mmCIF file of C-alpha atoms in Angstrom:
data_model
loop_
_atom_site.group_PDB
_atom_site.id
_atom_site.type_symbol
_atom_site.label_atom_id
_atom_site.label_comp_id
_atom_site.label_asym_id
_atom_site.label_seq_id
_atom_site.Cartn_x
_atom_site.Cartn_y
_atom_site.Cartn_z
ATOM 1 C CA MET A 1 -2.851 44.416 158.562
ATOM 2 C CA LEU A 2 -3.041 47.980 157.484
ATOM 3 C CA ASP A 3 -5.358 49.040 154.469
ATOM 4 C CA ALA A 4 -3.179 49.950 151.416
ATOM 5 C CA LYS A 5 -5.350 52.550 150.115
ATOM 6 C CA PHE A 6 -5.529 54.392 153.554
ATOM 7 C CA THR A 7 -1.880 54.287 153.967
ATOM 8 C CA ARG A 8 -1.071 55.593 150.553
ATOM 9 C CA GLU A 9 -3.710 58.296 151.120
ATOM 10 C CA HIS A 10 -2.444 59.252 154.740
ATOM 11 C CA ILE A 11 1.202 58.410 154.367
ATOM 12 C CA HIS A 12 2.414 60.853 157.035
ATOM 13 C CA THR A 13 -0.500 60.076 159.463
ATOM 14 C CA VAL A 14 0.536 56.662 159.174
ATOM 15 C CA GLU A 15 4.314 57.189 159.631
ATOM 16 C CA GLU A 16 3.792 59.370 162.644
ATOM 17 C CA ALA A 17 1.452 56.862 164.276
ATOM 18 C CA LEU A 18 4.074 54.189 163.778
ATOM 19 C CA LEU A 19 6.621 56.353 165.174
ATOM 20 C CA SER A 20 4.528 56.727 168.504
ATOM 21 C CA ARG A 21 5.043 53.094 168.664
ATOM 22 C CA ASN A 22 8.857 53.321 168.155
ATOM 23 C CA TYR A 23 8.562 52.024 164.692
ATOM 24 C CA GLN A 24 10.619 53.622 162.112
ATOM 25 C CA TRP A 25 9.345 53.199 158.547
ATOM 26 C CA ASP A 26 10.946 54.063 155.478
ATOM 27 C CA SER A 27 7.428 54.388 153.418
ATOM 28 C CA SER A 28 9.460 54.841 149.879
ATOM 29 C CA ALA A 29 9.269 50.940 149.083
ATOM 30 C CA PHE A 30 5.675 50.802 149.642
ATOM 31 C CA LEU A 31 4.964 54.120 147.934
ATOM 32 C CA ALA A 32 6.967 52.795 144.721
ATOM 33 C CA ALA A 33 5.476 49.322 144.510
ATOM 34 C CA ASP A 34 1.809 50.747 145.164
ATOM 35 C CA ALA A 35 2.460 53.155 142.421
ATOM 36 C CA ARG A 36 3.863 50.518 140.300
ATOM 37 C CA ARG A 37 0.909 48.069 140.826
ATOM 38 C CA ARG A 38 -1.712 50.808 139.825
ATOM 39 C CA GLU A 39 0.305 51.416 136.704
ATOM 40 C CA LEU A 40 0.388 48.005 135.928
ATOM 41 C CA ILE A 41 -3.437 47.384 136.371
ATOM 42 C CA ALA A 42 -3.995 50.489 134.179
ATOM 43 C CA GLN A 43 -1.812 49.178 131.148
ATOM 44 C CA ALA A 44 -3.358 45.538 131.493
ATOM 45 C CA GLU A 45 -6.888 46.944 131.595
ATOM 46 C CA ALA A 46 -6.125 49.120 128.467
ATOM 47 C CA LEU A 47 -4.460 46.112 126.700
ATOM 48 C CA LYS A 48 -7.462 44.182 127.709
ATOM 49 C CA ALA A 49 -9.995 46.472 126.289
ATOM 50 C CA GLN A 50 -8.056 46.782 122.936
ATOM 51 C CA ARG A 51 -7.864 42.951 122.904
ATOM 52 C CA ASN A 52 -11.336 42.351 123.354
ATOM 53 C CA THR A 53 -12.078 45.339 120.692
ATOM 54 C CA SER A 54 -9.681 43.435 118.257
ATOM 55 C CA SER A 55 -11.342 40.156 119.058
ATOM 56 C CA LYS A 56 -14.701 41.201 118.052
ATOM 57 C CA ARG A 57 -13.267 42.572 114.802
ATOM 58 C CA ILE A 58 -11.942 39.475 113.910
ATOM 59 C CA GLY A 59 -15.402 37.796 113.709
ATOM 60 C CA GLU A 60 -16.284 40.688 111.650
ATOM 61 C CA LEU A 61 -13.379 40.556 109.258
ATOM 62 C CA MET A 62 -14.193 36.748 108.812
ATOM 63 C CA LYS A 63 -17.795 37.093 108.010
ATOM 64 C CA ALA A 64 -16.714 39.690 105.581
ATOM 65 C CA GLY A 65 -14.311 37.521 103.861
ATOM 66 C CA CYS A 66 -11.162 39.504 104.782
ATOM 67 C CA LYS A 67 -8.914 36.588 105.566
ATOM 68 C CA GLU A 68 -5.755 38.345 105.247
ATOM 69 C CA GLU A 69 -7.009 41.219 107.635
ATOM 70 C CA ALA A 70 -8.282 38.927 110.146
ATOM 71 C CA GLU A 71 -5.165 36.856 110.394
ATOM 72 C CA ALA A 72 -3.360 40.076 111.020
ATOM 73 C CA ALA A 73 -5.772 41.144 113.768
ATOM 74 C CA LYS A 74 -5.321 37.682 115.311
ATOM 75 C CA GLU A 75 -1.514 38.060 115.431
ATOM 76 C CA GLU A 76 -2.024 41.410 116.957
ATOM 77 C CA VAL A 77 -4.400 39.842 119.577
ATOM 78 C CA ARG A 78 -1.923 37.239 120.395
ATOM 79 C CA THR A 79 0.938 39.863 121.052
ATOM 80 C CA TRP A 80 -1.210 41.758 123.046
ATOM 81 C CA GLY A 81 -2.160 38.634 125.035
ATOM 82 C CA GLU A 82 1.704 37.866 125.697
ATOM 83 C CA HIS A 83 2.327 41.737 126.758
ATOM 84 C CA ILE A 84 -0.691 41.152 129.236
ATOM 85 C CA ASP A 85 0.472 37.876 130.663
ATOM 86 C CA THR A 86 3.923 39.686 131.407
ATOM 87 C CA LEU A 87 2.213 42.395 133.129
ATOM 88 C CA ASP A 88 0.007 39.935 135.073
ATOM 89 C CA LYS A 89 3.163 38.235 136.293
ATOM 90 C CA GLU A 90 4.779 41.288 137.064
ATOM 91 C CA LEU A 91 1.622 42.671 138.960
ATOM 92 C CA THR A 92 1.381 39.143 141.052
ATOM 93 C CA GLU A 93 5.209 40.120 141.977
ATOM 94 C CA VAL A 94 4.518 43.572 142.868
ATOM 95 C CA GLU A 95 1.249 42.584 144.886
ATOM 96 C CA ALA A 96 3.374 39.970 146.612
ATOM 97 C CA SER A 97 6.032 42.547 147.584
ATOM 98 C CA LEU A 98 3.221 44.988 148.871
ATOM 99 C CA SER A 99 1.462 42.713 150.793
ATOM 100 C CA SER A 100 4.817 41.442 152.672
ATOM 101 C CA GLU A 101 5.348 45.478 153.343
ATOM 102 C CA LEU A 102 2.067 45.583 154.954
ATOM 103 C CA LEU A 103 2.345 42.246 156.959
ATOM 104 C CA ASP A 104 5.201 43.372 158.774
ATOM 105 C CA LEU A 105 3.445 46.648 160.141
ATOM 106 C CA PRO A 106 2.086 47.193 163.385
ATOM 107 C CA ASN A 107 -1.590 48.276 163.878
ATOM 108 C CA LEU A 108 -2.037 51.801 164.364
ATOM 109 C CA PRO A 109 -2.938 52.989 167.944
ATOM 110 C CA SER A 110 -6.222 54.277 168.781
ATOM 111 C CA THR A 111 -6.611 58.090 169.133
ATOM 112 C CA THR A 112 -7.537 57.119 172.754
ATOM 113 C CA THR A 113 -4.319 55.473 173.665
ATOM 114 C CA PRO A 114 -1.806 57.457 175.694
ATOM 115 C CA LYS A 115 1.420 58.338 173.919
ATOM 116 C CA GLY A 116 4.712 57.273 175.426
ATOM 117 C CA VAL A 117 7.837 55.751 174.579
ATOM 118 C CA GLY A 118 7.667 52.531 176.804
ATOM 119 C CA GLU A 119 6.576 50.736 179.989
ATOM 120 C CA GLU A 120 7.458 53.770 182.028
ATOM 121 C CA ASP A 121 4.870 55.750 180.228
ATOM 122 C CA ASN A 122 2.075 53.317 180.696
ATOM 123 C CA VAL A 123 -1.014 54.682 182.791
ATOM 124 C CA GLU A 124 -2.417 53.197 185.999
ATOM 125 C CA VAL A 125 -6.255 53.265 185.783
ATOM 126 C CA ARG A 126 -7.400 51.596 188.969
ATOM 127 C CA ARG A 127 -6.304 49.171 191.878
ATOM 128 C CA TRP A 128 -8.338 46.473 193.591
ATOM 129 C CA GLY A 129 -7.866 44.677 196.745
ATOM 130 C CA THR A 130 -4.931 45.065 199.422
ATOM 131 C CA PRO A 131 -1.712 43.359 199.271
ATOM 132 C CA PRO A 132 -1.426 41.117 202.194
ATOM 133 C CA ALA A 133 0.667 42.024 205.346
ATOM 134 C CA PHE A 134 2.436 38.973 206.656
ATOM 135 C CA ASN A 135 3.703 38.674 210.127
ATOM 136 C CA PHE A 136 6.382 36.187 208.747
ATOM 137 C CA GLU A 137 9.078 36.322 206.019
ATOM 138 C CA PRO A 138 6.766 35.045 202.928
ATOM 139 C CA GLU A 139 8.060 32.632 200.363
ATOM 140 C CA ALA A 140 8.278 32.909 196.457
ATOM 141 C CA HIS A 141 5.910 30.411 194.872
ATOM 142 C CA TRP A 142 8.965 28.315 193.356
ATOM 143 C CA ASP A 143 10.069 27.524 196.890
ATOM 144 C CA LEU A 144 6.578 27.126 198.296
ATOM 145 C CA GLY A 145 5.526 24.771 195.519
ATOM 146 C CA THR A 146 8.726 22.860 195.868
ATOM 147 C CA ASN A 147 8.520 22.480 199.680
ATOM 148 C CA LEU A 148 4.797 21.683 199.329
ATOM 149 C CA GLY A 149 5.493 18.968 196.991
ATOM 150 C CA ILE A 150 3.046 19.903 194.229
ATOM 151 C CA ILE A 151 5.533 21.502 191.628
ATOM 152 C CA ASP A 152 8.938 19.577 190.667
ATOM 153 C CA PHE A 153 10.953 21.708 188.360
ATOM 154 C CA GLU A 154 13.946 19.304 188.278
ATOM 155 C CA ARG A 155 11.861 16.303 187.154
ATOM 156 C CA ALA A 156 10.521 18.677 184.393
ATOM 157 C CA VAL A 157 13.829 19.619 183.181
ATOM 158 C CA LYS A 158 14.526 15.803 182.794
ATOM 159 C CA LEU A 159 11.439 15.298 180.886
ATOM 160 C CA ALA A 160 11.860 18.050 178.486
ATOM 161 C CA LYS A 161 14.376 21.207 179.419
ATOM 162 C CA SER A 162 14.530 24.271 181.427
ATOM 163 C CA ARG A 163 11.514 26.190 181.829
ATOM 164 C CA PHE A 164 8.971 23.567 181.785
ATOM 165 C CA VAL A 165 6.844 22.658 184.628
ATOM 166 C CA LEU A 166 5.611 19.353 186.312
ATOM 167 C CA LEU A 167 2.842 19.590 188.714
ATOM 168 C CA GLY A 168 1.774 16.708 190.924
ATOM 169 C CA GLY A 169 -0.834 15.983 193.619
ATOM 170 C CA LEU A 170 -2.620 19.064 194.658
ATOM 171 C CA GLY A 171 -0.622 21.033 192.345
ATOM 172 C CA ALA A 172 -2.228 19.340 189.396
ATOM 173 C CA SER A 173 -5.659 19.687 191.173
ATOM 174 C CA LEU A 174 -5.024 23.243 191.673
ATOM 175 C CA GLU A 175 -4.323 23.622 187.828
ATOM 176 C CA ARG A 176 -7.450 21.848 186.780
ATOM 177 C CA ALA A 177 -9.545 23.639 189.396
ATOM 178 C CA LEU A 178 -8.368 27.103 188.092
ATOM 179 C CA ILE A 179 -9.035 26.159 184.395
ATOM 180 C CA ASN A 180 -12.544 24.895 185.174
ATOM 181 C CA PHE A 181 -13.542 27.952 187.373
ATOM 182 C CA MET A 182 -12.256 30.392 184.874
ATOM 183 C CA ALA A 183 -14.177 28.695 181.938
ATOM 184 C CA ASP A 184 -17.322 28.311 184.003
ATOM 185 C CA THR A 185 -17.361 31.743 184.965
ATOM 186 C CA HIS A 186 -16.801 33.360 181.551
ATOM 187 C CA ILE A 187 -19.659 30.975 180.210
ATOM 188 C CA SER A 188 -22.047 32.105 182.913
ATOM 189 C CA ARG A 189 -21.234 35.841 181.669
ATOM 190 C CA GLY A 190 -22.249 35.063 178.121
ATOM 191 C CA TYR A 191 -19.211 33.602 176.360
ATOM 192 C CA LYS A 192 -19.477 30.571 174.047
ATOM 193 C CA GLU A 193 -16.770 27.833 174.939
ATOM 194 C CA TRP A 194 -14.631 26.179 172.147
ATOM 195 C CA TRP A 195 -12.308 23.203 172.061
ATOM 196 C CA GLY A 196 -10.002 23.074 169.357
ATOM 197 C CA PRO A 197 -6.609 22.140 167.941
ATOM 198 C CA VAL A 198 -3.395 23.548 169.551
ATOM 199 C CA LEU A 199 -1.490 22.956 166.196
ATOM 200 C CA ALA A 200 -2.364 25.784 163.352
ATOM 201 C CA ASN A 201 -1.155 26.194 160.000
ATOM 202 C CA SER A 202 0.509 29.188 158.725
ATOM 203 C CA GLU A 203 -2.522 31.022 157.160
ATOM 204 C CA THR A 204 -4.167 30.782 160.874
ATOM 205 C CA LEU A 205 -1.036 32.284 162.537
ATOM 206 C CA THR A 206 -0.835 34.968 159.707
ATOM 207 C CA GLY A 207 -4.630 35.878 160.550
ATOM 208 C CA THR A 208 -3.682 37.095 164.104
ATOM 209 C CA GLY A 209 -0.398 38.611 163.133
ATOM 210 C CA ASN A 210 2.003 35.943 164.707
ATOM 211 C CA LEU A 211 3.476 35.329 161.082
ATOM 212 C CA PRO A 212 5.532 35.997 159.536
ATOM 213 C CA LYS A 213 6.994 38.552 161.842
ATOM 214 C CA PHE A 214 7.275 36.402 165.138
ATOM 215 C CA GLU A 215 8.151 32.858 163.613
ATOM 216 C CA SER A 216 11.181 32.717 165.852
ATOM 217 C CA ASP A 217 8.686 32.927 168.932
ATOM 218 C CA LEU A 218 6.769 29.658 167.738
ATOM 219 C CA PHE A 219 7.423 25.943 167.938
ATOM 220 C CA LYS A 220 7.168 24.381 164.683
ATOM 221 C CA THR A 221 6.469 20.863 163.605
ATOM 222 C CA THR A 222 8.186 19.069 160.816
ATOM 223 C CA GLU A 223 4.810 19.119 158.642
ATOM 224 C CA GLY A 224 4.796 22.919 158.695
ATOM 225 C CA LEU A 225 2.144 22.959 161.577
ATOM 226 C CA TYR A 226 2.909 25.297 164.449
ATOM 227 C CA LEU A 227 2.045 24.893 168.314
ATOM 228 C CA ILE A 228 -0.148 27.838 169.282
ATOM 229 C CA PRO A 229 1.277 30.615 171.449
ATOM 230 C CA THR A 230 -2.463 31.213 172.815
ATOM 231 C CA ALA A 231 -5.910 30.181 172.078
ATOM 232 C CA GLU A 232 -6.615 33.675 170.363
ATOM 233 C CA VAL A 233 -5.109 32.143 167.139
ATOM 234 C CA MET A 234 -7.561 29.434 167.074
ATOM 235 C CA LEU A 235 -10.533 31.407 168.326
ATOM 236 C CA THR A 236 -10.246 34.445 165.902
ATOM 237 C CA ASN A 237 -9.776 32.360 163.039
ATOM 238 C CA ILE A 238 -12.908 30.105 163.557
ATOM 239 C CA HIS A 239 -14.562 32.947 161.115
ATOM 240 C CA ARG A 240 -11.806 33.386 158.931
ATOM 241 C CA ASP A 241 -13.030 34.376 155.006
ATOM 242 C CA GLU A 242 -16.346 34.618 156.359
ATOM 243 C CA VAL A 243 -19.019 37.267 156.191
ATOM 244 C CA LEU A 244 -21.186 37.683 159.403
ATOM 245 C CA SER A 245 -24.362 39.709 160.134
ATOM 246 C CA ALA A 246 -24.129 42.529 161.910
ATOM 247 C CA ALA A 247 -26.961 41.511 163.919
ATOM 248 C CA GLU A 248 -25.134 38.321 165.082
ATOM 249 C CA LEU A 249 -22.611 40.698 166.884
ATOM 250 C CA PRO A 250 -20.917 40.854 169.185
ATOM 251 C CA LEU A 251 -19.917 37.200 169.680
ATOM 252 C CA TRP A 252 -18.080 36.333 172.798
ATOM 253 C CA TYR A 253 -15.857 33.259 172.588
ATOM 254 C CA CYS A 254 -13.735 31.612 175.175
ATOM 255 C CA ALA A 255 -11.417 28.419 175.444
ATOM 256 C CA PHE A 256 -8.945 26.779 177.472
ATOM 257 C CA THR A 257 -5.730 25.687 175.754
ATOM 258 C CA ALA A 258 -2.157 24.901 176.548
ATOM 259 C CA CYS A 259 0.107 27.584 174.960
ATOM 260 C CA PHE A 260 3.559 27.275 173.782
ATOM 261 C CA ARG A 261 6.131 29.904 173.066
ATOM 262 C CA GLU A 262 9.686 29.987 172.488
ATOM 263 C CA GLU A 263 10.721 33.122 173.726
ATOM 264 C CA ALA A 264 14.309 32.748 173.097
ATOM 265 C CA GLY A 265 15.363 36.233 173.997
ATOM 266 C CA ALA A 266 13.458 36.155 177.540
ATOM 267 C CA ALA A 267 15.934 36.227 180.444
ATOM 268 C CA GLY A 268 16.311 37.520 183.855
ATOM 269 C CA ARG A 269 14.311 36.574 186.928
ATOM 270 C CA ASP A 270 11.068 35.904 185.306
ATOM 271 C CA THR A 271 12.411 32.678 184.115
ATOM 272 C CA ARG A 272 12.156 31.168 187.696
ATOM 273 C CA GLY A 273 9.043 29.633 188.452
ATOM 274 C CA LEU A 274 5.606 29.746 186.725
ATOM 275 C CA ILE A 275 5.974 33.470 185.560
ATOM 276 C CA ARG A 276 7.681 32.790 181.888
ATOM 277 C CA VAL A 277 7.873 29.355 180.503
ATOM 278 C CA HIS A 278 7.450 27.406 177.297
ATOM 279 C CA GLN A 279 4.278 25.497 177.927
ATOM 280 C CA PHE A 280 1.502 27.082 180.234
ATOM 281 C CA ASP A 281 -2.167 26.892 180.322
ATOM 282 C CA LYS A 282 -4.534 29.921 179.725
ATOM 283 C CA VAL A 283 -8.156 30.647 179.359
ATOM 284 C CA GLU A 284 -8.819 32.847 176.584
ATOM 285 C CA MET A 285 -11.630 35.339 175.523
ATOM 286 C CA VAL A 286 -12.063 36.529 172.112
ATOM 287 C CA LYS A 287 -14.606 39.119 170.832
ATOM 288 C CA PHE A 288 -16.083 39.726 167.056
ATOM 289 C CA ALA A 289 -17.729 43.280 167.377
ATOM 290 C CA HIS A 290 -19.310 46.069 165.122
ATOM 291 C CA PRO A 291 -16.684 48.722 164.648
ATOM 292 C CA ASP A 292 -19.041 51.258 166.541
ATOM 293 C CA ASP A 293 -19.093 49.233 169.636
ATOM 294 C CA SER A 294 -15.526 47.580 169.830
ATOM 295 C CA PHE A 295 -14.140 50.151 172.485
ATOM 296 C CA ASP A 296 -17.211 49.475 174.885
ATOM 297 C CA GLN A 297 -16.608 45.660 174.085
ATOM 298 C CA LEU A 298 -12.979 46.129 175.445
ATOM 299 C CA GLU A 299 -14.118 47.603 178.547
ATOM 300 C CA SER A 300 -16.575 44.632 179.298
ATOM 301 C CA MET A 301 -13.595 42.530 178.464
ATOM 302 C CA VAL A 302 -11.449 43.817 181.119
ATOM 303 C CA ALA A 303 -14.320 43.714 183.436
ATOM 304 C CA ASP A 304 -14.559 39.812 182.672
ATOM 305 C CA ALA A 305 -10.937 39.160 183.435
ATOM 306 C CA GLU A 306 -11.145 41.516 186.510
ATOM 307 C CA ASN A 307 -14.010 39.615 187.684
ATOM 308 C CA ILE A 308 -11.960 36.287 188.003
ATOM 309 C CA LEU A 309 -9.427 38.125 190.025
ATOM 310 C CA GLN A 310 -12.007 39.651 192.545
ATOM 311 C CA LEU A 311 -13.701 36.080 192.896
ATOM 312 C CA LEU A 312 -10.076 34.658 193.888
ATOM 313 C CA GLY A 313 -9.408 37.711 196.166
ATOM 314 C CA LEU A 314 -6.359 38.573 194.611
ATOM 315 C CA PRO A 315 -4.993 42.105 194.775
ATOM 316 C CA TYR A 316 -4.298 43.731 191.335
ATOM 317 C CA ARG A 317 -4.116 46.884 189.090
ATOM 318 C CA VAL A 318 -5.481 47.868 185.628
ATOM 319 C CA ILE A 319 -2.618 49.415 183.445
ATOM 320 C CA GLU A 320 -3.749 51.402 180.082
ATOM 321 C CA LEU A 321 -0.534 50.747 177.827
ATOM 322 C CA CYS A 322 0.930 53.597 175.930
ATOM 323 C CA THR A 323 1.699 53.456 172.386
ATOM 324 C CA GLY A 324 5.232 52.591 172.506
ATOM 325 C CA ASP A 325 4.301 49.501 174.554
ATOM 326 C CA LEU A 326 1.601 48.121 172.423
ATOM 327 C CA GLY A 327 1.709 44.739 171.118
ATOM 328 C CA PHE A 328 1.870 44.236 167.359
ATOM 329 C CA ALA A 329 -1.828 43.819 166.553
ATOM 330 C CA SER A 330 -3.338 45.945 168.903
ATOM 331 C CA THR A 331 -4.898 49.541 168.680
ATOM 332 C CA LYS A 332 -5.547 49.698 172.520
ATOM 333 C CA THR A 333 -4.511 47.426 175.326
ATOM 334 C CA TYR A 334 -5.162 47.249 178.941
ATOM 335 C CA ASP A 335 -3.079 44.928 181.232
ATOM 336 C CA LEU A 336 -4.192 43.407 184.523
ATOM 337 C CA GLU A 337 -1.315 42.944 186.893
ATOM 338 C CA VAL A 338 -1.527 40.918 189.979
ATOM 339 C CA TRP A 339 0.264 41.371 193.558
ATOM 340 C CA LEU A 340 3.245 38.956 193.962
ATOM 341 C CA PRO A 341 4.852 39.222 197.179
ATOM 342 C CA SER A 342 7.923 37.785 196.021
ATOM 343 C CA TYR A 343 8.392 40.595 193.619
ATOM 344 C CA GLN A 344 6.982 43.315 195.962
ATOM 345 C CA ASP A 345 5.183 44.409 192.792
ATOM 346 C CA TYR A 346 2.626 43.541 190.336
ATOM 347 C CA LYS A 347 3.021 41.327 187.596
ATOM 348 C CA GLU A 348 0.980 41.108 184.225
ATOM 349 C CA ILE A 349 -1.632 38.085 184.391
ATOM 350 C CA SER A 350 -3.903 39.293 181.636
ATOM 351 C CA SER A 351 -3.503 41.551 178.692
ATOM 352 C CA CYS A 352 -7.194 42.743 176.938
ATOM 353 C CA SER A 353 -6.731 44.450 173.415
ATOM 354 C CA ASN A 354 -9.019 45.815 170.681
ATOM 355 C CA CYS A 355 -7.052 45.109 167.258
ATOM 356 C CA GLY A 356 -9.645 47.153 165.423
ATOM 357 C CA ASP A 357 -10.011 45.743 161.857
ATOM 358 C CA PHE A 358 -6.111 44.757 161.705
ATOM 359 C CA GLN A 359 -6.650 41.107 162.071
ATOM 360 C CA ALA A 360 -10.305 41.092 160.370
ATOM 361 C CA ARG A 361 -8.425 42.269 157.340
ATOM 362 C CA ARG A 362 -5.576 39.713 157.479
ATOM 363 C CA ALA A 363 -7.996 36.851 158.054
ATOM 364 C CA ASN A 364 -10.618 38.313 155.812
ATOM 365 C CA ILE A 365 -13.383 38.350 158.356
ATOM 366 C CA ARG A 366 -16.323 40.679 157.454
ATOM 367 C CA MET A 367 -19.916 41.825 158.217
ATOM 368 C CA ARG A 368 -22.971 43.066 156.595
ATOM 369 C CA ASP A 369 -24.836 45.783 158.025
ATOM 370 C CA GLU A 370 -28.211 46.905 156.465
ATOM 371 C CA ALA A 371 -27.846 50.319 158.120
ATOM 372 C CA MET A 372 -24.594 50.595 156.303
ATOM 373 C CA GLY A 373 -25.772 49.751 152.659
ATOM 374 C CA ASN A 374 -25.285 45.672 153.519
ATOM 375 C CA LYS A 375 -21.739 46.160 151.810
ATOM 376 C CA PRO A 376 -19.466 43.818 153.335
ATOM 377 C CA GLN A 377 -16.960 45.565 155.648
ATOM 378 C CA PHE A 378 -14.172 44.288 158.006
ATOM 379 C CA LEU A 379 -15.375 43.950 161.805
ATOM 380 C CA HIS A 380 -13.447 44.452 164.653
ATOM 381 C CA THR A 381 -11.503 41.733 166.865
ATOM 382 C CA LEU A 382 -10.716 41.734 170.645
ATOM 383 C CA ASN A 383 -8.568 39.292 172.726
ATOM 384 C CA GLY A 384 -7.917 38.925 176.443
ATOM 385 C CA SER A 385 -6.427 36.561 178.959
ATOM 386 C CA GLY A 386 -8.826 35.276 181.321
ATOM 387 C CA LEU A 387 -6.512 34.284 182.832
ATOM 388 C CA ALA A 388 -2.752 32.843 182.491
ATOM 389 C CA VAL A 389 -3.374 29.865 184.865
ATOM 390 C CA GLY A 390 0.352 29.451 185.728
ATOM 391 C CA ARG A 391 0.568 32.978 186.952
ATOM 392 C CA THR A 392 -2.651 32.500 188.723
ATOM 393 C CA MET A 393 -1.388 29.774 190.636
ATOM 394 C CA ALA A 394 1.777 31.599 191.455
ATOM 395 C CA ALA A 395 -0.318 34.627 192.841
ATOM 396 C CA LEU A 396 -2.450 32.192 194.665
ATOM 397 C CA LEU A 397 0.609 30.145 196.587
ATOM 398 C CA GLU A 398 2.101 33.653 197.342
ATOM 399 C CA ASN A 399 -0.664 35.573 198.715
ATOM 400 C CA TYR A 400 -2.620 32.474 200.530
ATOM 401 C CA GLN A 401 0.664 31.175 202.119
ATOM 402 C CA ARG A 402 0.513 30.926 206.001
ATOM 403 C CA ALA A 403 3.301 30.868 208.521
ATOM 404 C CA ASP A 404 3.793 27.284 208.697
ATOM 405 C CA GLY A 405 4.228 26.871 205.235
ATOM 406 C CA SER A 406 0.752 25.498 204.110
ATOM 407 C CA VAL A 407 -1.505 27.475 201.439
ATOM 408 C CA ALA A 408 -5.214 28.446 201.982
ATOM 409 C CA ILE A 409 -7.475 27.638 198.991
ATOM 410 C CA PRO A 410 -10.093 30.535 198.127
ATOM 411 C CA GLU A 411 -13.471 29.510 198.981
ATOM 412 C CA VAL A 412 -14.778 29.855 194.950
ATOM 413 C CA LEU A 413 -12.153 26.858 194.127
ATOM 414 C CA GLN A 414 -13.056 24.533 196.962
ATOM 415 C CA PRO A 415 -15.872 22.900 194.992
ATOM 416 C CA TYR A 416 -13.452 22.588 192.198
ATOM 417 C CA MET A 417 -10.873 20.917 194.721
ATOM 418 C CA ARG A 418 -13.345 18.322 196.052
ATOM 419 C CA GLY A 419 -13.978 20.346 199.000
ATOM 420 C CA ILE A 420 -10.259 20.704 199.915
ATOM 421 C CA LYS A 421 -9.641 23.953 201.767
ATOM 422 C CA GLU A 422 -5.831 23.808 202.052
ATOM 423 C CA ILE A 423 -2.664 22.758 200.784
ATOM 424 C CA PRO A 424 -1.238 21.356 203.794
ATOM 425 C CA CYS A 425 2.829 21.560 204.585
ATOM 426 C CA LYS A 426 4.577 18.220 204.527
#
């Protein structure tokens, strides 16, 4: 959420920054509401000062025996009180309108985020690994998984609907192995693991920026709770409405959860296989950082996500998103894209973002820093996939497939797979 004062005082800067994100904003409603809010506050405060003065005078008049003047003053105070109530009621409505306007605005891009219109303007930062060269015609993971008997798409449709996945045998084992391997690796690098609800209330989802703007992307229960789209929602809100000590920062958290996304508008090739489904597993990283340190923390988070891919031996590239391709809450983002032979291209497997104070302002997460006067101020939040498990499985199946249809298990996963070294063909 943008700061109202900053937005008002730098309105043209904000408009230009939003325009670089392809977000056209008519600021007139915001400016009118903000002006009216300040006007109402001034009027109410002036009347309250007059009421306080008159209230003191009533006591003096009563002591002096001036009963008629005291009664007149009481009537005046009552009238002012009614007027103040009217102003306060309007102020509440104006502030709600102002808050609604700000809640719909995306974060402002960092000055270091490359400018661009869309995906084609993203910047490749580096590559790691070499895509495999097969001496046979490689298969897509959706065919491999079906042929190996470890992925059953048809029965998943029977159990739920399309774009759900049923894993069996070594497919289920591989899913668990990847989850535990990712979580253990992040813990070994300093992350604190959490286990939390996969249902969240509206305040929690508003804190991370999923509500109110993206409600249509969420699955909602009849009790008003939502299935979380990522563990970021739960992890970021652990410290909602809290004031942390700057000495505690940075805090590094991680969690595995199932994730749920409606993605009603999604279509095309990505809806095949494990790439874009309604329910998927993910190990998520979240950081709470001092504003002076958050961009360094972003770089280290990207390195943590890269470490998983390197240990698994999966070729990937790192992409820095341009302003026009940033996510709603992000000020700066790196995507990690893994090589998928079925696409003959790289496909997103992790997105690591610095949200600045955007989420912290929405969720009221602050810190005290003695070096900065000890006055509570908003800290910075960061999040990143470490990694999306289904997409990692897809990449493993495709990159480690053999000519006979079997799939090799990377060495680092074998201890998590009961020592099994391959998924044999039927």
